mmCIF file of C-alpha atoms in Angstrom:
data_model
loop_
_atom_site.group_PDB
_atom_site.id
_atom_site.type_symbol
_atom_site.label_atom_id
_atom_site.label_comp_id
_atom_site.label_asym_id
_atom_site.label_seq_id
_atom_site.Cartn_x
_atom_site.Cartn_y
_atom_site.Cartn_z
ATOM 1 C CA UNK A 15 0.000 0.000 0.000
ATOM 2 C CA UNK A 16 0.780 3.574 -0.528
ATOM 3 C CA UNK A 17 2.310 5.432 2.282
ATOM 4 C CA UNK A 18 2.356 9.013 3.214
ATOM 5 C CA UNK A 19 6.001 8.207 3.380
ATOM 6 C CA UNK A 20 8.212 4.809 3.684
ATOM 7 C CA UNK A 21 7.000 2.768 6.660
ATOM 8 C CA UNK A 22 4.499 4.862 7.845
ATOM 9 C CA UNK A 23 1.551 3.872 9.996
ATOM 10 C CA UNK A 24 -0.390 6.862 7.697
ATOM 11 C CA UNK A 25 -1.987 6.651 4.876
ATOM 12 C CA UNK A 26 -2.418 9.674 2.593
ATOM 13 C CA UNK A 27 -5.816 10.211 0.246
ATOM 14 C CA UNK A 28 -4.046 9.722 -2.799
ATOM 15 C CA UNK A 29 -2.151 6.366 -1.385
ATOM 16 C CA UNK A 30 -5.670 5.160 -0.137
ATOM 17 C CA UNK A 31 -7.609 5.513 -3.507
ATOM 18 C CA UNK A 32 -5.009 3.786 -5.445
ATOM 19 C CA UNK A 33 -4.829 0.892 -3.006
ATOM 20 C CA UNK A 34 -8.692 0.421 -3.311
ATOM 21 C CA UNK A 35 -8.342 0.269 -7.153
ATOM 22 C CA UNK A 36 -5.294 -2.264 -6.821
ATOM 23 C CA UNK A 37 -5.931 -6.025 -6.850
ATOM 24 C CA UNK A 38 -5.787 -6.480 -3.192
ATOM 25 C CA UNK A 39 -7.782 -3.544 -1.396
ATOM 26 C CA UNK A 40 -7.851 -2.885 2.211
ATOM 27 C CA UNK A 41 -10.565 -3.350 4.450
ATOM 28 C CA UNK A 42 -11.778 0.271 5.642
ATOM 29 C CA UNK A 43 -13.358 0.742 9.278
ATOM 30 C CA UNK A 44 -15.158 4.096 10.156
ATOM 31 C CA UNK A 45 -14.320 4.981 13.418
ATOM 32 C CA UNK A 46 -15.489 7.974 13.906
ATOM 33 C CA UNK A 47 -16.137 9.179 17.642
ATOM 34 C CA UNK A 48 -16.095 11.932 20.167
ATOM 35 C CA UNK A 49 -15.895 12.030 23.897
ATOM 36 C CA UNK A 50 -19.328 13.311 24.848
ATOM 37 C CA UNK A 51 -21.326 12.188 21.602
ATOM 38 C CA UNK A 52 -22.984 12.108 19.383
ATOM 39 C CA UNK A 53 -22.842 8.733 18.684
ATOM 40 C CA UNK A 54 -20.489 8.411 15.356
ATOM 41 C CA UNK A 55 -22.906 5.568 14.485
ATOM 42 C CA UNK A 56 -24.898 9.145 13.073
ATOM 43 C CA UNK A 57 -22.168 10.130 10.927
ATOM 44 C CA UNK A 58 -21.170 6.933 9.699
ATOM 45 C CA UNK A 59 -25.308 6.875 8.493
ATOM 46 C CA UNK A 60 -25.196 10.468 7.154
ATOM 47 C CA UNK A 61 -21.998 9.297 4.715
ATOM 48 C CA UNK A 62 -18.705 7.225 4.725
ATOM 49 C CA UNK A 63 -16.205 5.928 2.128
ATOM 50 C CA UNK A 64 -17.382 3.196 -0.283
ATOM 51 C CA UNK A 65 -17.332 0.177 1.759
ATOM 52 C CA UNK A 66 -16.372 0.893 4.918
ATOM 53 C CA UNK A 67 -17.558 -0.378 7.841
ATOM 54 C CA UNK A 68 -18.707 1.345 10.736
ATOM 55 C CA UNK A 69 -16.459 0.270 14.359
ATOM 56 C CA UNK A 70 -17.695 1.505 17.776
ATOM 57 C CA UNK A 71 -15.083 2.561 20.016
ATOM 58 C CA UNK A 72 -17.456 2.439 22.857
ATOM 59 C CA UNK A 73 -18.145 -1.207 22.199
ATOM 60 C CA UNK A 74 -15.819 -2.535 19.869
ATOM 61 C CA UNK A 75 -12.733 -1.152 20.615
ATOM 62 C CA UNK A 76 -13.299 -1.130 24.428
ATOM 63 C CA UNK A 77 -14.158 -3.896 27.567
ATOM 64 C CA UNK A 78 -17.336 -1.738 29.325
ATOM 65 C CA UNK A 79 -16.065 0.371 32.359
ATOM 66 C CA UNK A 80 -15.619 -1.874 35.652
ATOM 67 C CA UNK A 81 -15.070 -4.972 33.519
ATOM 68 C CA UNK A 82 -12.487 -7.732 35.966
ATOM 69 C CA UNK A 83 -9.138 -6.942 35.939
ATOM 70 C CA UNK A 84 -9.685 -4.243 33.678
ATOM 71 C CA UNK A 85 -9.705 -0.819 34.429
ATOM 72 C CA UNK A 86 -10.661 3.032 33.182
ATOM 73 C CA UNK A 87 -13.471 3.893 31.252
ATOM 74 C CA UNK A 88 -12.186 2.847 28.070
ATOM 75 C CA UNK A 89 -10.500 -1.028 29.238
ATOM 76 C CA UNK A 90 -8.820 -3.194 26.417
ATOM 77 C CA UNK A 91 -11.250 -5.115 24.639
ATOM 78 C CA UNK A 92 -12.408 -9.068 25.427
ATOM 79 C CA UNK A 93 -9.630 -10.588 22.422
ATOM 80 C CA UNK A 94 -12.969 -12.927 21.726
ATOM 81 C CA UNK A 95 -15.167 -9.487 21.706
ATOM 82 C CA UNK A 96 -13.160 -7.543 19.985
ATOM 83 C CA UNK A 97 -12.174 -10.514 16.946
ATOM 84 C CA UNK A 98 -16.025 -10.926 15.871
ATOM 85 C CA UNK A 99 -16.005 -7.505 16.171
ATOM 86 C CA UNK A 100 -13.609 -7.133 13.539
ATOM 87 C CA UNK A 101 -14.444 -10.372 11.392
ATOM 88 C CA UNK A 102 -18.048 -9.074 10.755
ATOM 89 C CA UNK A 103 -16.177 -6.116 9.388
ATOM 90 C CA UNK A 104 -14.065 -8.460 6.749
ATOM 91 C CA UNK A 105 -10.675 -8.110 9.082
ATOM 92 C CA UNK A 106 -8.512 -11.246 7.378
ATOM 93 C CA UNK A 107 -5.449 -11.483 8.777
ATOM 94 C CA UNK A 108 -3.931 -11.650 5.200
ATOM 95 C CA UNK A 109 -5.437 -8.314 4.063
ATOM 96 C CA UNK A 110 -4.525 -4.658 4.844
ATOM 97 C CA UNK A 111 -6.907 -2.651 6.982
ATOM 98 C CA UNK A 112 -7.222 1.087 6.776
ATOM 99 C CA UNK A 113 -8.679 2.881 9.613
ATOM 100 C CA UNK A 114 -10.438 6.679 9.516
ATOM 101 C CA UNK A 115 -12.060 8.799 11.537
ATOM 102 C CA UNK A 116 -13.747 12.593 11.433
ATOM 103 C CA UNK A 117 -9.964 14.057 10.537
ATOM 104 C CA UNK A 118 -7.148 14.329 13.506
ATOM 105 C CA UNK A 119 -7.215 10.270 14.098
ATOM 106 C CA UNK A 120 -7.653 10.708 17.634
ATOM 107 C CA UNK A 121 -10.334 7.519 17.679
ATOM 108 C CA UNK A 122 -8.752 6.083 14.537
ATOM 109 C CA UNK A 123 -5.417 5.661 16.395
ATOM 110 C CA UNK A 124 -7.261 3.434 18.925
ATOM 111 C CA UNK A 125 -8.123 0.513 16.119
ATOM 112 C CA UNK A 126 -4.906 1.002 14.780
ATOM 113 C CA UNK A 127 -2.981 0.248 18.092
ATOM 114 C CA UNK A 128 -5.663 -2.306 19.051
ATOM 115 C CA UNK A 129 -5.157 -4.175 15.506
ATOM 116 C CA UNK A 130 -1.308 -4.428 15.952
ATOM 117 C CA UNK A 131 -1.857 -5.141 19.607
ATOM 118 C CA UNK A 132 -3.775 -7.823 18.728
ATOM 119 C CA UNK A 133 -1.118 -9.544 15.698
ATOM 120 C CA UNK A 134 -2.437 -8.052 12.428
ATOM 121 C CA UNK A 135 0.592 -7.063 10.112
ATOM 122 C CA UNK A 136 -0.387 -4.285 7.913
ATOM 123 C CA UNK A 137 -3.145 -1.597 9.333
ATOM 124 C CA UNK A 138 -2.649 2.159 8.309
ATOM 125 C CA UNK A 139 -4.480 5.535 9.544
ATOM 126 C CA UNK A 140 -6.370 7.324 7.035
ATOM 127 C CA UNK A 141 -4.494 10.973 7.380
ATOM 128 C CA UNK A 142 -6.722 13.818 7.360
ATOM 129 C CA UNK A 143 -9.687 11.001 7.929
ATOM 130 C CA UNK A 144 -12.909 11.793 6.584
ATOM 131 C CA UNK A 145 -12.528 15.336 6.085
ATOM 132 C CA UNK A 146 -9.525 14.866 4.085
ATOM 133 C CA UNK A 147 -11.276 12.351 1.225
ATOM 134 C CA UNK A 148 -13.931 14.837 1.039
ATOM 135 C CA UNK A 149 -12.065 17.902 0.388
ATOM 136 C CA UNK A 150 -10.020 15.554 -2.552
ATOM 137 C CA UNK A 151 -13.351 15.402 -4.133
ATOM 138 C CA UNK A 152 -14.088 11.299 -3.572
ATOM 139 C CA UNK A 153 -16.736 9.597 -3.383
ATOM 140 C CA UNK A 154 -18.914 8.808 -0.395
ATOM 141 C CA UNK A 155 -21.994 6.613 0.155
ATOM 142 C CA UNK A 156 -24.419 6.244 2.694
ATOM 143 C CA UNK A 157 -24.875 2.442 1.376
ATOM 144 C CA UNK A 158 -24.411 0.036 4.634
ATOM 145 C CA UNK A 159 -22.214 -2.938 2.973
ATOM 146 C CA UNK A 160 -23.575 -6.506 4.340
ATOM 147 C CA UNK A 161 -21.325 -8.143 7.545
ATOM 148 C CA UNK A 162 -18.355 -9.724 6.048
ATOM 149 C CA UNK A 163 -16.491 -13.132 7.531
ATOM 150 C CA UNK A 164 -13.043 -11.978 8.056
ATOM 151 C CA UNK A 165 -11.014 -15.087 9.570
ATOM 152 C CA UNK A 166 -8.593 -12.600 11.805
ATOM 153 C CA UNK A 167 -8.305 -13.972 15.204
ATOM 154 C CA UNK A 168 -6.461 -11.593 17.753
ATOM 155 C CA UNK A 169 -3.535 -13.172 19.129
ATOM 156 C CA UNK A 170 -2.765 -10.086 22.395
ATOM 157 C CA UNK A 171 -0.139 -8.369 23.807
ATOM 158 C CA UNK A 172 2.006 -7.540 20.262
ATOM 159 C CA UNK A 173 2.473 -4.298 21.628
ATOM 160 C CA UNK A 174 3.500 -3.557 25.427
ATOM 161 C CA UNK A 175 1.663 -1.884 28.054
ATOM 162 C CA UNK A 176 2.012 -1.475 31.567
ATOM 163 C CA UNK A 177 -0.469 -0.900 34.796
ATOM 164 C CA UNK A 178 -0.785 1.695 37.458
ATOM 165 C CA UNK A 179 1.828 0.127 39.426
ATOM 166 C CA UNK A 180 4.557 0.177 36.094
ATOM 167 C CA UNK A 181 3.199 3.634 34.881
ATOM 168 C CA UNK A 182 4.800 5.307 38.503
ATOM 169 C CA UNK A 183 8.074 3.001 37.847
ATOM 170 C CA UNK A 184 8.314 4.686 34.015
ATOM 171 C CA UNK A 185 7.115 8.055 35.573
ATOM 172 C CA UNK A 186 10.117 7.804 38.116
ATOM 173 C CA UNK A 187 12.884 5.802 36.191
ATOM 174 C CA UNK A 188 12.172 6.388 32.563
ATOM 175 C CA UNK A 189 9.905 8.938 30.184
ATOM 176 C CA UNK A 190 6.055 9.083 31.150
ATOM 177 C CA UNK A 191 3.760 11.288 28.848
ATOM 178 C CA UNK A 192 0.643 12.466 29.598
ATOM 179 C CA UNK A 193 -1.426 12.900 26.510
ATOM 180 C CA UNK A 194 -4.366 14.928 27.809
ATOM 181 C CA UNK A 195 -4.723 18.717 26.937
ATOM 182 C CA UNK A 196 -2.154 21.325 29.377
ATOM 183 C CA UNK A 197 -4.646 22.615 31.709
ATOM 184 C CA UNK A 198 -6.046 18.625 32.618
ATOM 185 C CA UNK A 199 -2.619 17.970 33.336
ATOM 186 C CA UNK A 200 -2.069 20.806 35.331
ATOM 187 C CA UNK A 201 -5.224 20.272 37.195
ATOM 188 C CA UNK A 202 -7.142 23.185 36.645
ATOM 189 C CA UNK A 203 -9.907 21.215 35.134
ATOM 190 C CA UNK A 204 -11.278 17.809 35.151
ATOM 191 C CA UNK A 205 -14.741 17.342 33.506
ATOM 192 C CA UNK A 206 -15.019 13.722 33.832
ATOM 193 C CA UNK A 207 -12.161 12.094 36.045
ATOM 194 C CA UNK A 208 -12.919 11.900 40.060
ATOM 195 C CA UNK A 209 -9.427 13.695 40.617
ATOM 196 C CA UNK A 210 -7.665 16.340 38.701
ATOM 197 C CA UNK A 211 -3.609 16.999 37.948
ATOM 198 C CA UNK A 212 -1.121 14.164 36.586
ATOM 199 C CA UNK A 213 0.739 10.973 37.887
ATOM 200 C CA UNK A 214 3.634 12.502 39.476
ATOM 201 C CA UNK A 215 6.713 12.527 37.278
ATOM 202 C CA UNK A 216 4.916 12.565 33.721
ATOM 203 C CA UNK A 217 5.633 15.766 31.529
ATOM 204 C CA UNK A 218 3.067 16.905 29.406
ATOM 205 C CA UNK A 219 2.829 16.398 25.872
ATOM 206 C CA UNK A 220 -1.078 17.180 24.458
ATOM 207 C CA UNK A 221 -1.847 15.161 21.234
ATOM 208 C CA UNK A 222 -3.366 17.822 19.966
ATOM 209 C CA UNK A 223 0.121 19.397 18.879
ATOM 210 C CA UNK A 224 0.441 16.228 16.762
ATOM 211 C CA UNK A 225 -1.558 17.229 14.209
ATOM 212 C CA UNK A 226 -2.145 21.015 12.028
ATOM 213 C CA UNK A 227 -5.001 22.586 12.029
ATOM 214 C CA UNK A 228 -6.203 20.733 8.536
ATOM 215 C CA UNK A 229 -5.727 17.793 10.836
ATOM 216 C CA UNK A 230 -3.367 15.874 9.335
ATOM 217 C CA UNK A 231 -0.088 14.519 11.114
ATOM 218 C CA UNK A 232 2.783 16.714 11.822
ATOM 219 C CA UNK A 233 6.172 16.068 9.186
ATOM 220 C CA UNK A 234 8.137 12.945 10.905
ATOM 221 C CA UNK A 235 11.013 15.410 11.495
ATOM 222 C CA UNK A 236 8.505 17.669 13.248
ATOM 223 C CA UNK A 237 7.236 15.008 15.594
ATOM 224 C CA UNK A 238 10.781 13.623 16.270
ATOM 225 C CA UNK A 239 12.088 17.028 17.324
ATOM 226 C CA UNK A 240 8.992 17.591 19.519
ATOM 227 C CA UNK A 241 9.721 13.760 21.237
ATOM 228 C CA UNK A 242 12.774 14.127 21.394
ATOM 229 C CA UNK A 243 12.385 17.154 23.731
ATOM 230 C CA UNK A 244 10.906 15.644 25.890
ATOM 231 C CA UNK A 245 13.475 12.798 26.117
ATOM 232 C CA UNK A 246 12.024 10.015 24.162
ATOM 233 C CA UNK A 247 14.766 8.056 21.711
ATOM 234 C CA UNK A 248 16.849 8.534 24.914
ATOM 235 C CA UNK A 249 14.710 7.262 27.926
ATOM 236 C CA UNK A 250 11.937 4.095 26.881
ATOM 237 C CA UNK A 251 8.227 5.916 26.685
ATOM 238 C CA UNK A 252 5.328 5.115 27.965
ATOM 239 C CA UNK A 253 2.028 7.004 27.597
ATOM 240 C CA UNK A 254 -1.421 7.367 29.176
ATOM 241 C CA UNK A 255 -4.089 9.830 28.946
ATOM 242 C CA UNK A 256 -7.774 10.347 29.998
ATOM 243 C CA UNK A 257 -8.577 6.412 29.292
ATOM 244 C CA UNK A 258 -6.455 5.044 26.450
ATOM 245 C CA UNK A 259 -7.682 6.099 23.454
ATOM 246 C CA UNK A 260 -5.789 9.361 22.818
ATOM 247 C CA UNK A 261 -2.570 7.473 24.337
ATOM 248 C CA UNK A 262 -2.755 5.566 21.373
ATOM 249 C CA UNK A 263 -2.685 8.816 19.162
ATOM 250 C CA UNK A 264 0.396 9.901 20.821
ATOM 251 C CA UNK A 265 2.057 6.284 20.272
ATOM 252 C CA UNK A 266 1.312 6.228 16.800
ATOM 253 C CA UNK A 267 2.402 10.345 16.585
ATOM 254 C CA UNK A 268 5.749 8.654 18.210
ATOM 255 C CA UNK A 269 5.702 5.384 15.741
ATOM 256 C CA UNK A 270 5.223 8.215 12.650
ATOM 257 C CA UNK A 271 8.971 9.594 14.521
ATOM 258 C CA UNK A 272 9.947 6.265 14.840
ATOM 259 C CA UNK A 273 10.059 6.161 17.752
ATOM 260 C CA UNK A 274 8.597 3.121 20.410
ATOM 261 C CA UNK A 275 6.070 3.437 23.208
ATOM 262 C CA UNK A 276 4.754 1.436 25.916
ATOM 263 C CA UNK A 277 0.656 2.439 26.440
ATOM 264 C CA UNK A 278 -1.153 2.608 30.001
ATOM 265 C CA UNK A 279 -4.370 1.530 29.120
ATOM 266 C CA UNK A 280 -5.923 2.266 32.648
ATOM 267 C CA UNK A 281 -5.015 5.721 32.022
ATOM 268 C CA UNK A 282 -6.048 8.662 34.382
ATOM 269 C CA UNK A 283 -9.395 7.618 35.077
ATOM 270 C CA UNK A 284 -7.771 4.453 36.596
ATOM 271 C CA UNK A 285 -5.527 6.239 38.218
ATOM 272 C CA UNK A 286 -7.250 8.924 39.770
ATOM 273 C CA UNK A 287 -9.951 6.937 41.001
ATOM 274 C CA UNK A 288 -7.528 5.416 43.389
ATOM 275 C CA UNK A 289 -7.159 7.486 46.033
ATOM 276 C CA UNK A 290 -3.920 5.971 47.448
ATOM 277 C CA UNK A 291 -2.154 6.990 44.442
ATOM 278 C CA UNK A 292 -0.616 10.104 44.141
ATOM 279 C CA UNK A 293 -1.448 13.097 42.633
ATOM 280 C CA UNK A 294 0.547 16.065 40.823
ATOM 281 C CA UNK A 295 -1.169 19.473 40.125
ATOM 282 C CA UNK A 296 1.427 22.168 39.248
ATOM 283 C CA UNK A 297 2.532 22.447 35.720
ATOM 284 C CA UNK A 298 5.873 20.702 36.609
ATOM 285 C CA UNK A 299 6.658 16.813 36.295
ATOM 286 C CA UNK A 300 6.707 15.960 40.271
#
């Protein structure tokens, strides 16, 4: 497939339409979300790209909050869950899979770093998303293709993450980001989390400066500078956020660096619901 650029995780409009005229076409999943709602299910129904198929995050890409032994509002999917999930959507373990959301790939990100987590090979993010294809001019359809049998079975942990008790090792002995906007992490808001401020240690590093304002991903240079800042290629990286999902935006901002990262899928609203743990409110790492 077609790469913004050589081994990317990204995907550019132009690389995407000539890989869906090419003899072996990706599967496309809508995942199109916001924190808050509306349900992208609405979007997905008002218009999509030609055959795509529409992913929940809420659902799909997540174990519902409380679940055993997982934690945060958005917990790694059941592997069982989460693979008929996927199969109904034509997810074959021999055939690329491009995911897309609204534009900035902030819910996209999350089935990309779920499908390599779980062992597929070869699953790109749509850059720009939705918003870009449209602006290029390209088709879209409100046509709801018929469930597919995919025969991709997950096979977990192909990427690494830690816990609450490893995320204050990184924050202490390595490089912990924290994902969420500046004034979260500083703790002068919190609209959803029972505690506001940061696990002590983490420096802050929004995912919104990953992307411009068209929404598309920062130059690799860019984001490697920006990283590399912060300390990553130096120290091992881990990341967390509100609840995993824009984590996984900043892992795959790092992978488009080249650059590894470790998620913390509990993420602040597993950590701050703790109340034995720690918490940091200035706008300093400790």
């Amino acid at each position: 497939m077609t790469t913004t650029h050589d081994d990317s995780p990204l995907v550019s409009v132009t690389g995407l339409r000539e890989a869906l005229a090419s003899a072996r076409p990706p599967v496309l999943l809508d995942v199109r979300w916001q924190l808050g709602g509306p349900p992208g299910i609405e979007d997905y129904t008002a218009g999509h790209l030609p055959g795509a198929h529409f992913v929940a995050l809420d659902t799909d890409l997540a174990a519902p909050a409380g679940s055993p032994g997982r934690g945060g509002r958005h917990p790694l999917p059941d592997p069982e869950e989460f693979g008929a999930a996927l199969r109904r959507s034509g997810v074959s373990a021999d055939r690329p899979v491009v995911v897309y959301d609204g534009a900035t790939a902030m819910a996209a990100a999350r089935a990309w770093w779920l499908l390599r987590w779980a062992g597929h090979p070869d699953v790109r993010v749509l850059d720009g998303g939705f918003a870009a294809w449209r602006e290029a001019g390209l088709p879209v359809v409100t046509e709801v293709p018929p469930a597919e049998d995919g025969d991709f079975k997950p096979v977990p942990g192909q990427l690494p993450v830690t816990d609450a008790d490893g995320a204050a090792v990184w924050a202490r002995e390595a490089l912990l980001l924290d994902a969420r906007a500046g004034e979260r992490y500083r703790g002068e808001t919190e609209p959803i989390d029972p505690r506001a401020g940061h696990i002590p240690g983490a420096l802050s590093a929004p995912t919104t400066e990953n992307v411009g304002p068209d929404g598309r991903f920062r130059p690799a240079a860019e984001l490697a500078a920006r990283f590399r800042a912060l300390g990553a290629g130096e120290r091992e990286t881990a990341v967390y956020c509100g609840s995993g999902v824009t984590a996984a935006h900043q892992i795959l901002a790092l992978a488009v660096a080249g650059l590894p990262a470790t998620l913390y899928p509990g993420s602040w609203s597993e950590w701050s619901s703790d109340g034995s743990r720690p918490v940091a409110v200035t706008d300093q790492p400790g």
